[in-house]
mmCIF file of C-alpha atoms in Angstrom:
data_model
loop_
_atom_site.group_PDB
_atom_site.id
_atom_site.type_symbol
_atom_site.label_atom_id
_atom_site.label_comp_id
_atom_site.label_asym_id
_atom_site.label_seq_id
_atom_site.Cartn_x
_atom_site.Cartn_y
_atom_site.Cartn_z
ATOM 1 C CA MET A 227 120.796 156.151 -25.381
ATOM 2 C CA SER A 228 119.449 152.956 -26.977
ATOM 3 C CA GLU A 229 118.626 151.447 -23.585
ATOM 4 C CA SER A 230 116.943 154.685 -22.579
ATOM 5 C CA ASN A 231 114.848 154.659 -25.741
ATOM 6 C CA ARG A 232 113.952 150.989 -25.257
ATOM 7 C CA SER A 233 112.845 151.822 -21.738
ATOM 8 C CA HIS A 234 110.740 154.777 -22.883
ATOM 9 C CA ILE A 235 108.998 152.603 -25.473
ATOM 10 C CA LEU A 236 108.234 149.848 -22.941
ATOM 11 C CA GLU A 237 106.954 152.358 -20.390
ATOM 12 C CA HIS A 238 104.776 154.028 -23.022
ATOM 13 C CA LEU A 239 103.206 150.701 -24.020
ATOM 14 C CA TYR A 240 102.827 149.750 -20.360
ATOM 15 C CA ARG A 241 100.958 152.959 -19.592
ATOM 16 C CA ASN A 242 98.963 153.335 -22.798
ATOM 17 C CA GLY A 243 98.268 149.843 -24.100
ATOM 18 C CA VAL A 244 98.235 149.108 -27.845
ATOM 19 C CA CYS A 245 99.954 151.829 -29.901
ATOM 20 C CA SER A 246 101.198 152.155 -33.450
ATOM 21 C CA ARG A 247 104.816 152.909 -34.252
ATOM 22 C CA ALA A 248 103.789 156.353 -35.462
ATOM 23 C CA GLN A 249 101.971 157.098 -32.193
ATOM 24 C CA ILE A 250 105.005 156.066 -30.164
ATOM 25 C CA ALA A 251 107.343 158.133 -32.336
ATOM 26 C CA GLN A 252 105.174 161.211 -31.901
ATOM 27 C CA ALA A 253 104.754 160.728 -28.128
ATOM 28 C CA LEU A 254 108.457 160.150 -27.479
ATOM 29 C CA ASN A 255 109.807 162.587 -30.087
ATOM 30 C CA LEU A 256 111.802 159.847 -31.822
ATOM 31 C CA THR A 257 112.255 159.342 -35.554
ATOM 32 C CA PRO A 258 110.206 156.651 -37.306
ATOM 33 C CA ALA A 259 113.472 154.942 -38.290
ATOM 34 C CA ALA A 260 114.620 154.754 -34.662
ATOM 35 C CA ILE A 261 111.239 153.383 -33.556
ATOM 36 C CA THR A 262 111.270 150.761 -36.306
ATOM 37 C CA LYS A 263 114.767 149.588 -35.377
ATOM 38 C CA ILE A 264 114.181 149.436 -31.619
ATOM 39 C CA THR A 265 110.761 147.790 -31.812
ATOM 40 C CA ALA A 266 112.084 145.197 -34.261
ATOM 41 C CA ARG A 267 114.652 144.065 -31.678
ATOM 42 C CA LEU A 268 112.030 144.042 -28.931
ATOM 43 C CA ILE A 269 109.749 141.924 -31.131
ATOM 44 C CA ASP A 270 112.576 139.530 -32.009
ATOM 45 C CA ALA A 271 113.295 139.094 -28.304
ATOM 46 C CA ARG A 272 109.549 138.521 -27.696
ATOM 47 C CA VAL A 273 109.350 141.391 -25.246
ATOM 48 C CA ILE A 274 106.567 143.065 -27.226
ATOM 49 C CA GLU A 275 104.407 141.796 -30.073
ATOM 50 C CA GLU A 276 102.379 143.041 -32.987
ATOM 51 C CA THR A 277 98.606 143.007 -32.793
ATOM 52 C CA GLY A 278 96.143 143.383 -35.608
ATOM 53 C CA GLY A 279 95.477 146.595 -37.462
ATOM 54 C CA ILE A 280 94.438 149.670 -35.519
ATOM 55 C CA GLU A 281 93.178 153.040 -36.669
ATOM 56 C CA GLY A 282 96.079 155.418 -37.259
ATOM 57 C CA ARG A 283 96.426 159.007 -38.358
ATOM 58 C CA LYS A 284 94.042 160.293 -41.027
ATOM 59 C CA ASN A 285 91.942 157.096 -40.634
ATOM 60 C CA ARG A 286 94.736 154.962 -42.050
ATOM 61 C CA ARG A 287 95.208 151.443 -40.699
ATOM 62 C CA SER A 288 98.413 150.764 -38.759
ATOM 63 C CA ILE A 289 99.938 147.742 -37.078
ATOM 64 C CA GLY A 290 99.573 147.932 -33.303
ATOM 65 C CA LEU A 291 102.275 147.060 -30.796
ATOM 66 C CA THR A 292 101.610 145.796 -27.294
ATOM 67 C CA LEU A 293 103.399 144.719 -24.141
ATOM 68 C CA ASP A 294 101.469 141.669 -22.935
ATOM 69 C CA THR A 295 101.277 142.368 -19.203
ATOM 70 C CA ASP A 296 99.596 139.018 -18.526
ATOM 71 C CA ARG A 297 102.354 137.009 -20.151
ATOM 72 C CA PHE A 298 105.240 137.903 -17.826
ATOM 73 C CA HIS A 299 105.285 137.327 -14.063
ATOM 74 C CA VAL A 300 107.386 138.394 -11.075
ATOM 75 C CA ILE A 301 107.821 137.004 -7.570
ATOM 76 C CA SER A 302 107.348 139.278 -4.574
ATOM 77 C CA VAL A 303 108.551 138.777 -1.000
ATOM 78 C CA LYS A 304 107.407 141.049 1.840
ATOM 79 C CA PHE A 305 109.430 141.106 5.056
ATOM 80 C CA ALA A 306 107.649 142.724 8.035
ATOM 81 C CA ARG A 307 109.453 141.600 11.181
ATOM 82 C CA SER A 308 107.251 138.700 12.304
ATOM 83 C CA ILE A 309 105.321 138.447 9.023
ATOM 84 C CA VAL A 310 106.764 137.220 5.739
ATOM 85 C CA GLN A 311 104.525 136.923 2.692
ATOM 86 C CA MET A 312 105.244 135.731 -0.833
ATOM 87 C CA GLY A 313 103.310 136.059 -4.055
ATOM 88 C CA ILE A 314 103.369 135.830 -7.837
ATOM 89 C CA PHE A 315 102.136 138.863 -9.782
ATOM 90 C CA ASP A 316 101.544 139.771 -13.399
ATOM 91 C CA LEU A 317 102.889 143.058 -14.736
ATOM 92 C CA ASN A 318 99.623 144.871 -13.990
ATOM 93 C CA GLY A 319 99.944 144.095 -10.291
ATOM 94 C CA GLY A 320 97.431 141.278 -10.362
ATOM 95 C CA CYS A 321 98.196 138.787 -7.590
ATOM 96 C CA LEU A 322 98.066 135.290 -9.088
ATOM 97 C CA SER A 323 98.881 133.481 -5.836
ATOM 98 C CA SER A 324 100.181 134.327 -2.373
ATOM 99 C CA GLN A 325 101.115 132.700 0.890
ATOM 100 C CA THR A 326 102.050 133.757 4.409
ATOM 101 C CA LEU A 327 104.921 131.896 6.040
ATOM 102 C CA PRO A 328 104.783 130.793 9.688
ATOM 103 C CA THR A 329 105.227 133.618 12.208
ATOM 104 C CA VAL A 330 108.891 134.609 12.420
ATOM 105 C CA THR A 331 110.846 135.087 15.642
ATOM 106 C CA ASP A 332 114.479 136.056 16.183
ATOM 107 C CA GLU A 333 115.205 132.357 16.650
ATOM 108 C CA THR A 334 113.539 131.235 13.397
ATOM 109 C CA ILE A 335 114.881 133.838 10.939
ATOM 110 C CA GLY A 336 117.323 131.307 9.483
ATOM 111 C CA GLU A 337 114.537 128.793 8.884
ATOM 112 C CA THR A 338 112.429 131.495 7.250
ATOM 113 C CA LEU A 339 115.229 132.472 4.860
ATOM 114 C CA GLN A 340 115.634 128.838 3.811
ATOM 115 C CA ALA A 341 111.881 128.511 3.264
ATOM 116 C CA ILE A 342 111.905 131.622 1.074
ATOM 117 C CA ARG A 343 114.763 130.267 -1.049
ATOM 118 C CA THR A 344 112.997 126.930 -1.426
ATOM 119 C CA ASN A 345 109.704 128.548 -2.397
ATOM 120 C CA ILE A 346 111.325 130.863 -4.941
ATOM 121 C CA GLN A 347 113.097 127.930 -6.555
ATOM 122 C CA THR A 348 109.816 126.002 -6.707
ATOM 123 C CA TYR A 349 108.036 128.971 -8.294
ATOM 124 C CA LEU A 350 110.769 129.259 -10.914
ATOM 125 C CA GLU A 351 110.662 125.571 -11.749
ATOM 126 C CA HIS A 352 106.923 125.732 -12.392
ATOM 127 C CA ASP A 353 106.687 129.064 -14.221
ATOM 128 C CA ASP A 354 109.030 129.901 -17.094
ATOM 129 C CA SER A 355 107.459 133.343 -17.492
ATOM 130 C CA ILE A 356 108.882 134.706 -14.219
ATOM 131 C CA LEU A 357 111.274 137.578 -14.964
ATOM 132 C CA ALA A 358 112.573 138.589 -11.551
ATOM 133 C CA VAL A 359 112.153 138.614 -7.787
ATOM 134 C CA GLY A 360 111.331 141.821 -5.912
ATOM 135 C CA MET A 361 111.750 142.067 -2.146
ATOM 136 C CA ALA A 362 110.378 144.689 0.225
ATOM 137 C CA VAL A 363 112.224 144.958 3.544
ATOM 138 C CA PRO A 364 111.852 147.221 6.616
ATOM 139 C CA GLY A 365 113.845 150.442 6.681
ATOM 140 C CA PRO A 366 116.163 152.125 7.115
ATOM 141 C CA TYR A 367 117.615 149.834 4.446
ATOM 142 C CA LEU A 368 121.226 150.476 3.396
ATOM 143 C CA ARG A 369 120.806 149.644 -0.261
ATOM 144 C CA ASP A 370 124.472 149.362 -1.300
ATOM 145 C CA VAL A 371 125.336 147.267 1.756
ATOM 146 C CA GLY A 372 122.232 145.074 1.602
ATOM 147 C CA ARG A 373 121.421 145.362 5.293
ATOM 148 C CA ILE A 374 118.755 146.967 7.495
ATOM 149 C CA ALA A 375 120.233 149.531 9.887
ATOM 150 C CA VAL A 376 117.503 149.359 12.550
ATOM 151 C CA VAL A 377 114.578 146.960 13.038
ATOM 152 C CA SER A 378 112.765 147.990 16.179
ATOM 153 C CA SER A 379 111.164 145.144 18.173
ATOM 154 C CA MET A 380 113.032 142.433 16.216
ATOM 155 C CA GLN A 381 116.730 143.133 15.942
ATOM 156 C CA GLY A 382 117.621 139.745 14.455
ATOM 157 C CA TRP A 383 116.883 141.044 10.979
ATOM 158 C CA ARG A 384 119.801 143.496 11.284
ATOM 159 C CA LYS A 385 122.211 140.570 10.970
ATOM 160 C CA ILE A 386 120.854 139.562 7.575
ATOM 161 C CA ASN A 387 122.471 140.759 4.360
ATOM 162 C CA PHE A 388 119.683 140.388 1.818
ATOM 163 C CA LEU A 389 121.954 140.745 -1.207
ATOM 164 C CA ARG A 390 124.239 138.002 0.060
ATOM 165 C CA GLU A 391 121.315 135.755 0.937
ATOM 166 C CA PHE A 392 119.443 136.076 -2.358
ATOM 167 C CA ALA A 393 121.142 138.057 -5.142
ATOM 168 C CA ASP A 394 122.951 135.319 -7.091
ATOM 169 C CA ARG A 395 121.019 132.199 -6.145
ATOM 170 C CA PHE A 396 118.435 131.983 -8.931
ATOM 171 C CA ARG A 397 118.099 132.074 -12.724
ATOM 172 C CA VAL A 398 116.428 135.502 -12.484
ATOM 173 C CA PRO A 399 117.693 138.727 -10.890
ATOM 174 C CA VAL A 400 116.655 139.750 -7.381
ATOM 175 C CA PHE A 401 115.945 143.383 -6.421
ATOM 176 C CA VAL A 402 115.534 144.683 -2.861
ATOM 177 C CA GLU A 403 113.755 147.866 -1.814
ATOM 178 C CA GLN A 404 112.740 149.515 1.455
ATOM 179 C CA ASP A 405 109.133 148.519 2.190
ATOM 180 C CA ALA A 406 107.472 151.942 2.107
ATOM 181 C CA ARG A 407 109.301 152.905 -1.099
ATOM 182 C CA ALA A 408 108.131 149.620 -2.582
ATOM 183 C CA GLY A 409 104.619 150.577 -1.480
ATOM 184 C CA VAL A 410 104.727 153.936 -3.217
ATOM 185 C CA LEU A 411 105.951 152.203 -6.386
ATOM 186 C CA ALA A 412 102.953 149.855 -6.163
ATOM 187 C CA HIS A 413 100.547 152.785 -6.028
ATOM 188 C CA TYR A 414 102.410 154.594 -8.804
ATOM 189 C CA LEU A 415 102.146 151.571 -11.110
ATOM 190 C CA PHE A 416 98.921 149.850 -10.101
ATOM 191 C CA ASP A 417 96.550 152.322 -8.423
ATOM 192 C CA SER A 418 94.363 154.178 -10.913
ATOM 193 C CA VAL A 419 92.919 156.455 -8.181
ATOM 194 C CA ASN A 420 95.731 157.359 -5.793
ATOM 195 C CA THR A 421 98.502 157.881 -8.291
ATOM 196 C CA CYS A 422 100.301 161.049 -9.292
ATOM 197 C CA ASP A 423 103.873 162.243 -9.793
ATOM 198 C CA ASN A 424 104.124 163.678 -6.255
ATOM 199 C CA LEU A 425 102.938 160.830 -4.064
ATOM 200 C CA ALA A 426 103.655 159.649 -0.522
ATOM 201 C CA TYR A 427 102.912 156.153 0.775
ATOM 202 C CA TYR A 428 102.675 156.169 4.570
ATOM 203 C CA LEU A 429 103.202 152.618 5.809
ATOM 204 C CA VAL A 430 101.790 152.018 9.286
ATOM 205 C CA GLY A 431 102.245 148.340 10.043
ATOM 206 C CA GLU A 432 104.601 146.490 12.362
ATOM 207 C CA GLY A 433 106.869 149.439 11.677
ATOM 208 C CA VAL A 434 106.186 152.940 10.382
ATOM 209 C CA GLY A 435 107.775 154.056 7.127
ATOM 210 C CA LEU A 436 107.388 156.458 4.256
ATOM 211 C CA GLY A 437 107.997 156.260 0.539
ATOM 212 C CA VAL A 438 107.953 159.462 -1.500
ATOM 213 C CA MET A 439 107.902 160.027 -5.237
ATOM 214 C CA GLU A 440 108.931 163.526 -6.315
ATOM 215 C CA ASN A 441 108.077 164.280 -9.951
ATOM 216 C CA GLY A 442 107.872 160.558 -10.651
ATOM 217 C CA GLU A 443 111.219 159.711 -9.033
ATOM 218 C CA LEU A 444 111.848 157.983 -5.706
ATOM 219 C CA ILE A 445 113.560 159.956 -2.957
ATOM 220 C CA ASN A 446 116.311 157.630 -1.716
ATOM 221 C CA GLY A 447 119.001 159.535 0.155
ATOM 222 C CA SER A 448 122.743 158.892 -0.121
ATOM 223 C CA LEU A 449 122.602 155.485 1.620
ATOM 224 C CA GLY A 450 119.056 154.606 0.591
ATOM 225 C CA ALA A 451 117.734 155.498 4.044
ATOM 226 C CA ALA A 452 115.789 158.706 3.358
ATOM 227 C CA THR A 453 112.177 159.434 4.423
ATOM 228 C CA GLU A 454 112.338 157.316 7.606
ATOM 229 C CA ILE A 455 109.413 159.037 9.262
ATOM 230 C CA GLY A 456 108.987 156.280 11.837
ATOM 231 C CA HIS A 457 112.134 157.474 13.578
ATOM 232 C CA ILE A 458 111.205 161.157 13.736
ATOM 233 C CA SER A 459 110.612 162.084 17.368
ATOM 234 C CA ILE A 460 107.213 163.474 18.279
ATOM 235 C CA ASP A 461 108.080 163.655 22.024
ATOM 236 C CA VAL A 462 111.587 164.593 23.135
ATOM 237 C CA ASN A 463 110.836 163.075 26.544
ATOM 238 C CA GLY A 464 108.948 160.105 25.158
ATOM 239 C CA ARG A 465 109.279 156.366 24.905
ATOM 240 C CA PRO A 466 112.738 154.976 24.089
ATOM 241 C CA CYS A 467 113.210 153.433 20.651
ATOM 242 C CA ASP A 468 115.611 150.742 19.456
ATOM 243 C CA CYS A 469 117.096 153.267 17.016
ATOM 244 C CA GLY A 470 118.610 155.192 19.961
ATOM 245 C CA ASN A 471 116.173 158.088 19.776
ATOM 246 C CA VAL A 472 113.237 158.707 22.120
ATOM 247 C CA GLY A 473 109.629 159.508 21.321
ATOM 248 C CA CYS A 474 109.800 158.072 17.801
ATOM 249 C CA LEU A 475 106.492 158.055 15.918
ATOM 250 C CA GLU A 476 106.822 154.290 15.517
ATOM 251 C CA ARG A 477 106.574 153.864 19.294
ATOM 252 C CA TYR A 478 103.031 155.279 19.295
ATOM 253 C CA CYS A 479 101.147 154.130 16.206
ATOM 254 C CA SER A 480 102.829 150.994 14.807
ATOM 255 C CA ALA A 481 101.014 147.677 15.150
ATOM 256 C CA VAL A 482 103.654 146.647 17.694
ATOM 257 C CA ALA A 483 103.012 149.727 19.862
ATOM 258 C CA VAL A 484 99.235 149.416 19.520
ATOM 259 C CA HIS A 485 99.403 145.730 20.445
ATOM 260 C CA GLU A 486 101.223 146.728 23.627
ATOM 261 C CA GLU A 487 98.420 149.170 24.455
ATOM 262 C CA ILE A 488 95.746 146.578 23.697
ATOM 263 C CA VAL A 489 97.317 144.194 26.200
ATOM 264 C CA LYS A 490 97.977 146.932 28.761
ATOM 265 C CA ARG A 491 94.378 148.212 28.604
ATOM 266 C CA ARG A 492 92.889 144.696 28.361
ATOM 267 C CA LEU A 493 90.855 145.595 25.318
ATOM 268 C CA VAL A 494 90.960 142.232 23.516
ATOM 269 C CA ALA A 495 90.635 138.822 25.142
ATOM 270 C CA HIS A 496 93.793 136.697 24.833
ATOM 271 C CA ALA A 497 95.580 139.517 22.982
ATOM 272 C CA SER A 498 98.923 138.608 24.552
ATOM 273 C CA SER A 499 98.902 135.304 22.640
ATOM 274 C CA MET A 500 98.054 136.930 19.285
ATOM 275 C CA ASN A 501 100.416 138.310 16.700
ATOM 276 C CA HIS A 502 100.410 142.062 16.154
ATOM 277 C CA ALA A 503 98.192 142.047 13.067
ATOM 278 C CA ARG A 504 95.533 139.822 14.617
ATOM 279 C CA ALA A 505 95.391 141.883 17.826
ATOM 280 C CA CYS A 506 94.936 145.107 15.853
ATOM 281 C CA THR A 507 92.266 143.527 13.669
ATOM 282 C CA ALA A 508 90.407 142.492 16.816
ATOM 283 C CA LEU A 509 90.704 146.059 18.146
ATOM 284 C CA PHE A 510 89.179 147.482 14.978
ATOM 285 C CA ALA A 511 86.359 144.922 15.107
ATOM 286 C CA GLY A 512 85.608 145.935 18.693
ATOM 287 C CA ALA A 513 85.545 149.609 17.734
ATOM 288 C CA GLN A 514 83.199 148.837 14.847
ATOM 289 C CA ASP A 515 80.905 146.929 17.243
ATOM 290 C CA GLY A 516 80.635 149.934 19.546
ATOM 291 C CA ASP A 517 83.271 149.217 22.211
ATOM 292 C CA ARG A 518 83.904 152.742 23.537
ATOM 293 C CA ARG A 519 87.386 151.970 24.905
ATOM 294 C CA ALA A 520 88.433 150.387 21.608
ATOM 295 C CA GLN A 521 87.114 153.439 19.774
ATOM 296 C CA GLU A 522 89.154 155.706 22.034
ATOM 297 C CA LEU A 523 92.371 153.836 21.241
ATOM 298 C CA VAL A 524 91.656 153.880 17.501
ATOM 299 C CA GLN A 525 91.104 157.638 17.694
ATOM 300 C CA GLU A 526 94.309 158.077 19.705
ATOM 301 C CA VAL A 527 96.291 156.093 17.151
ATOM 302 C CA GLY A 528 94.711 158.108 14.342
ATOM 303 C CA HIS A 529 95.894 161.314 16.009
ATOM 304 C CA TYR A 530 99.469 160.030 16.128
ATOM 305 C CA ILE A 531 99.276 159.030 12.465
ATOM 306 C CA GLY A 532 97.993 162.543 11.819
ATOM 307 C CA TYR A 533 101.102 164.044 13.451
ATOM 308 C CA GLY A 534 103.092 162.075 10.906
ATOM 309 C CA CYS A 535 100.958 163.449 8.078
ATOM 310 C CA VAL A 536 101.697 167.015 9.167
ATOM 311 C CA THR A 537 105.413 166.202 9.075
ATOM 312 C CA ILE A 538 104.985 164.731 5.579
ATOM 313 C CA PHE A 539 103.188 167.895 4.467
ATOM 314 C CA ASN A 540 105.976 170.132 5.727
ATOM 315 C CA ALA A 541 108.918 167.991 4.636
ATOM 316 C CA PHE A 542 107.773 166.785 1.196
ATOM 317 C CA ASN A 543 104.597 168.636 0.132
ATOM 318 C CA PRO A 544 103.095 165.693 -1.816
ATOM 319 C CA GLN A 545 99.893 165.904 -3.777
ATOM 320 C CA ARG A 546 98.558 162.737 -2.156
ATOM 321 C CA ILE A 547 99.295 160.731 0.985
ATOM 322 C CA VAL A 548 98.129 157.116 0.952
ATOM 323 C CA ILE A 549 98.027 155.365 4.341
ATOM 324 C CA GLY A 550 98.444 151.617 4.203
ATOM 325 C CA ASP A 551 99.307 148.350 5.945
ATOM 326 C CA ILE A 552 97.857 146.963 9.189
ATOM 327 C CA MET A 553 96.687 150.183 10.832
ATOM 328 C CA SER A 554 94.808 151.359 7.734
ATOM 329 C CA GLN A 555 92.259 148.664 8.578
ATOM 330 C CA GLY A 556 90.988 151.152 11.171
ATOM 331 C CA GLY A 557 89.019 152.568 8.265
ATOM 332 C CA ALA A 558 86.880 155.695 8.350
ATOM 333 C CA ARG A 559 87.148 156.154 12.134
ATOM 334 C CA LEU A 560 90.941 156.191 11.969
ATOM 335 C CA LEU A 561 90.998 158.468 8.918
ATOM 336 C CA THR A 562 88.645 160.939 10.608
ATOM 337 C CA ALA A 563 91.030 161.165 13.572
ATOM 338 C CA VAL A 564 93.962 161.690 11.201
ATOM 339 C CA ARG A 565 92.175 164.565 9.504
ATOM 340 C CA GLU A 566 91.243 166.176 12.837
ATOM 341 C CA VAL A 567 94.933 166.618 13.619
ATOM 342 C CA VAL A 568 95.832 167.706 10.089
ATOM 343 C CA ASN A 569 93.062 170.319 10.060
ATOM 344 C CA GLN A 570 94.350 171.727 13.346
ATOM 345 C CA ARG A 571 98.079 171.664 12.664
ATOM 346 C CA ALA A 572 98.825 171.781 8.947
ATOM 347 C CA ILE A 573 99.539 174.931 6.951
ATOM 348 C CA PRO A 574 96.147 175.699 5.343
ATOM 349 C CA GLU A 575 97.449 175.962 1.783
ATOM 350 C CA LEU A 576 99.195 172.592 2.089
ATOM 351 C CA ASN A 577 96.161 171.004 3.675
ATOM 352 C CA ASP A 578 93.883 172.319 0.940
ATOM 353 C CA SER A 579 96.101 170.945 -1.822
ATOM 354 C CA THR A 580 96.847 167.495 -0.357
ATOM 355 C CA THR A 581 94.600 164.441 -0.443
ATOM 356 C CA ILE A 582 94.831 161.856 2.358
ATOM 357 C CA ALA A 583 93.362 158.427 1.644
ATOM 358 C CA LEU A 584 93.565 154.820 2.752
ATOM 359 C CA SER A 585 95.184 152.307 0.415
ATOM 360 C CA HIS A 586 92.690 150.251 -1.556
ATOM 361 C CA LEU A 587 94.985 148.118 -3.674
ATOM 362 C CA SER A 588 93.585 144.627 -4.179
ATOM 363 C CA ALA A 589 96.773 143.154 -2.684
ATOM 364 C CA ASP A 590 98.746 144.300 0.344
ATOM 365 C CA ALA A 591 100.631 147.407 -0.799
ATOM 366 C CA THR A 592 104.031 146.216 0.418
ATOM 367 C CA LEU A 593 103.632 142.772 -1.122
ATOM 368 C CA ALA A 594 102.488 144.416 -4.357
ATOM 369 C CA GLY A 595 105.419 146.794 -3.873
ATOM 370 C CA GLY A 596 107.892 143.943 -4.062
ATOM 371 C CA ALA A 597 106.380 143.110 -7.443
ATOM 372 C CA ALA A 598 106.485 146.776 -8.476
ATOM 373 C CA THR A 599 110.174 146.925 -7.549
ATOM 374 C CA ALA A 600 110.915 144.122 -10.002
ATOM 375 C CA ILE A 601 108.605 145.490 -12.709
ATOM 376 C CA ILE A 602 110.206 148.944 -12.591
ATOM 377 C CA GLN A 603 113.601 147.313 -13.173
ATOM 378 C CA PHE A 604 112.222 145.418 -16.176
ATOM 379 C CA LEU A 605 110.728 148.573 -17.692
ATOM 380 C CA GLU A 606 113.818 150.701 -17.090
ATOM 381 C CA HIS A 607 116.517 148.117 -17.944
ATOM 382 C CA PRO A 608 115.085 145.640 -20.496
ATOM 383 C CA SER A 609 118.539 144.505 -21.627
ATOM 384 C CA THR A 610 119.056 143.008 -18.146
ATOM 385 C CA PHE A 611 116.282 140.541 -18.943
ATOM 386 C CA PHE A 612 116.424 140.051 -22.736
ATOM 387 C CA ASP A 613 118.993 140.286 -25.503
ATOM 388 C CA VAL A 614 117.671 143.400 -27.200
ATOM 389 C CA SER A 615 120.878 145.283 -28.029
#
C-alpha cells in the first residue's frame, strides 16, 4: 500500500505540477498524516522537493511540492528492423539529444548491439541524473521471454534476447516494451492534444503495430503479444507473410511493402539503393509536387491503413486513433484516404465517436515511447529507483 500511495503522489505531481500537501490529500483521499509521512521520505530521497509558498485553501499560504521533471533523465532506444535510434529525454518527453546508428542488416545486428551498449555506458558516465533505459522493440514481443516472435523482412532480430543482452549490464534498470505500446505510452504521457484514457497508437513504419490503452491501462495479452494488427489478414488469398499467414496488413502498407511498390512502379529514381524510410519520404515529396502516380500510391496506402482503422474500431472502440511513424509523413493526403475507407466501412456510431489523427509529437513517437516506458516504471515503482521505504 505504501508503494501504491507513493506512486499516486508522484503521478499526481507529474500531471498537475506544484501542489500543497493538503491538495494532494484531498485529490487522493489520503489522510494528512499519511501524506506528510510519505512526502517526507520522498523529499529525503530527493525525488520531490519543496517550493516556496503557494495559495492554499481559504487563501492561506501553504508549502508547495513539486517533481522536477527537468532534473531527471532517461535513455531511450528504438529498434525498427534496419533503423536503430537512441536518445536522452527529460521526464516531460523533451528530447535532449538523439542519434541514428548506421543502417542495420542481418549481418550487422551483433555490431549494432555492441554499439548500443557502448553508447548507453557513455551516456551514463556523463550524466548522473539518468534513472533508467527504456527500449521499444518490434512486436509481437514475448515480454517474459525477452524475445520477438516474428520480425517480417529481417528475421535476424528473432535470435536476440533483449533481456539477456541488456537487463543487468548497467547501473540503472532497463525496461523493454513492444514499439506500438511504447508509442501509445508516449502519447498518453506527452501529448496534450491526442491523449485520453481510451487511446490507440497505430504504428505504420517498417512494420505495422498497435498499442491500445483501455481506461488508462495497456492491453498486453497473456504473453505480451496482444493487439498485433499488422498480422491480421485483410486478404485470405493475399501476399505471404513471414509470420506464416497470408494477406497480412503489414504486407500492404508498411514502409517495407511500400518501398517494394516504389521500386516495382519506378516512382523514385535510385529507390532500390535507398533505405525504406528515405524511399517513402521521396514518394511523399513526389506526391506533394504533383506526381500523379505517386499520389495514386499514397492514396492506395491510405486505404489499406484505413482498413486497419476499421478493425481497430471494431476490436477496441478507442476514443482516439493516432497514426504515426514513417507512413504518417504522407500527411493530409494519406489521412484523407484513410477517412474515405472509414466513412464507407465503419459502424456509424463508432465513426462518429472516434477521432483519427496523425502523430505530432516533437520526437518520433516510438523513440519517445522508449522514454515513456522508463518514466512509467519510475512513476509506478519509485522504490526501484530510490530508497523511499
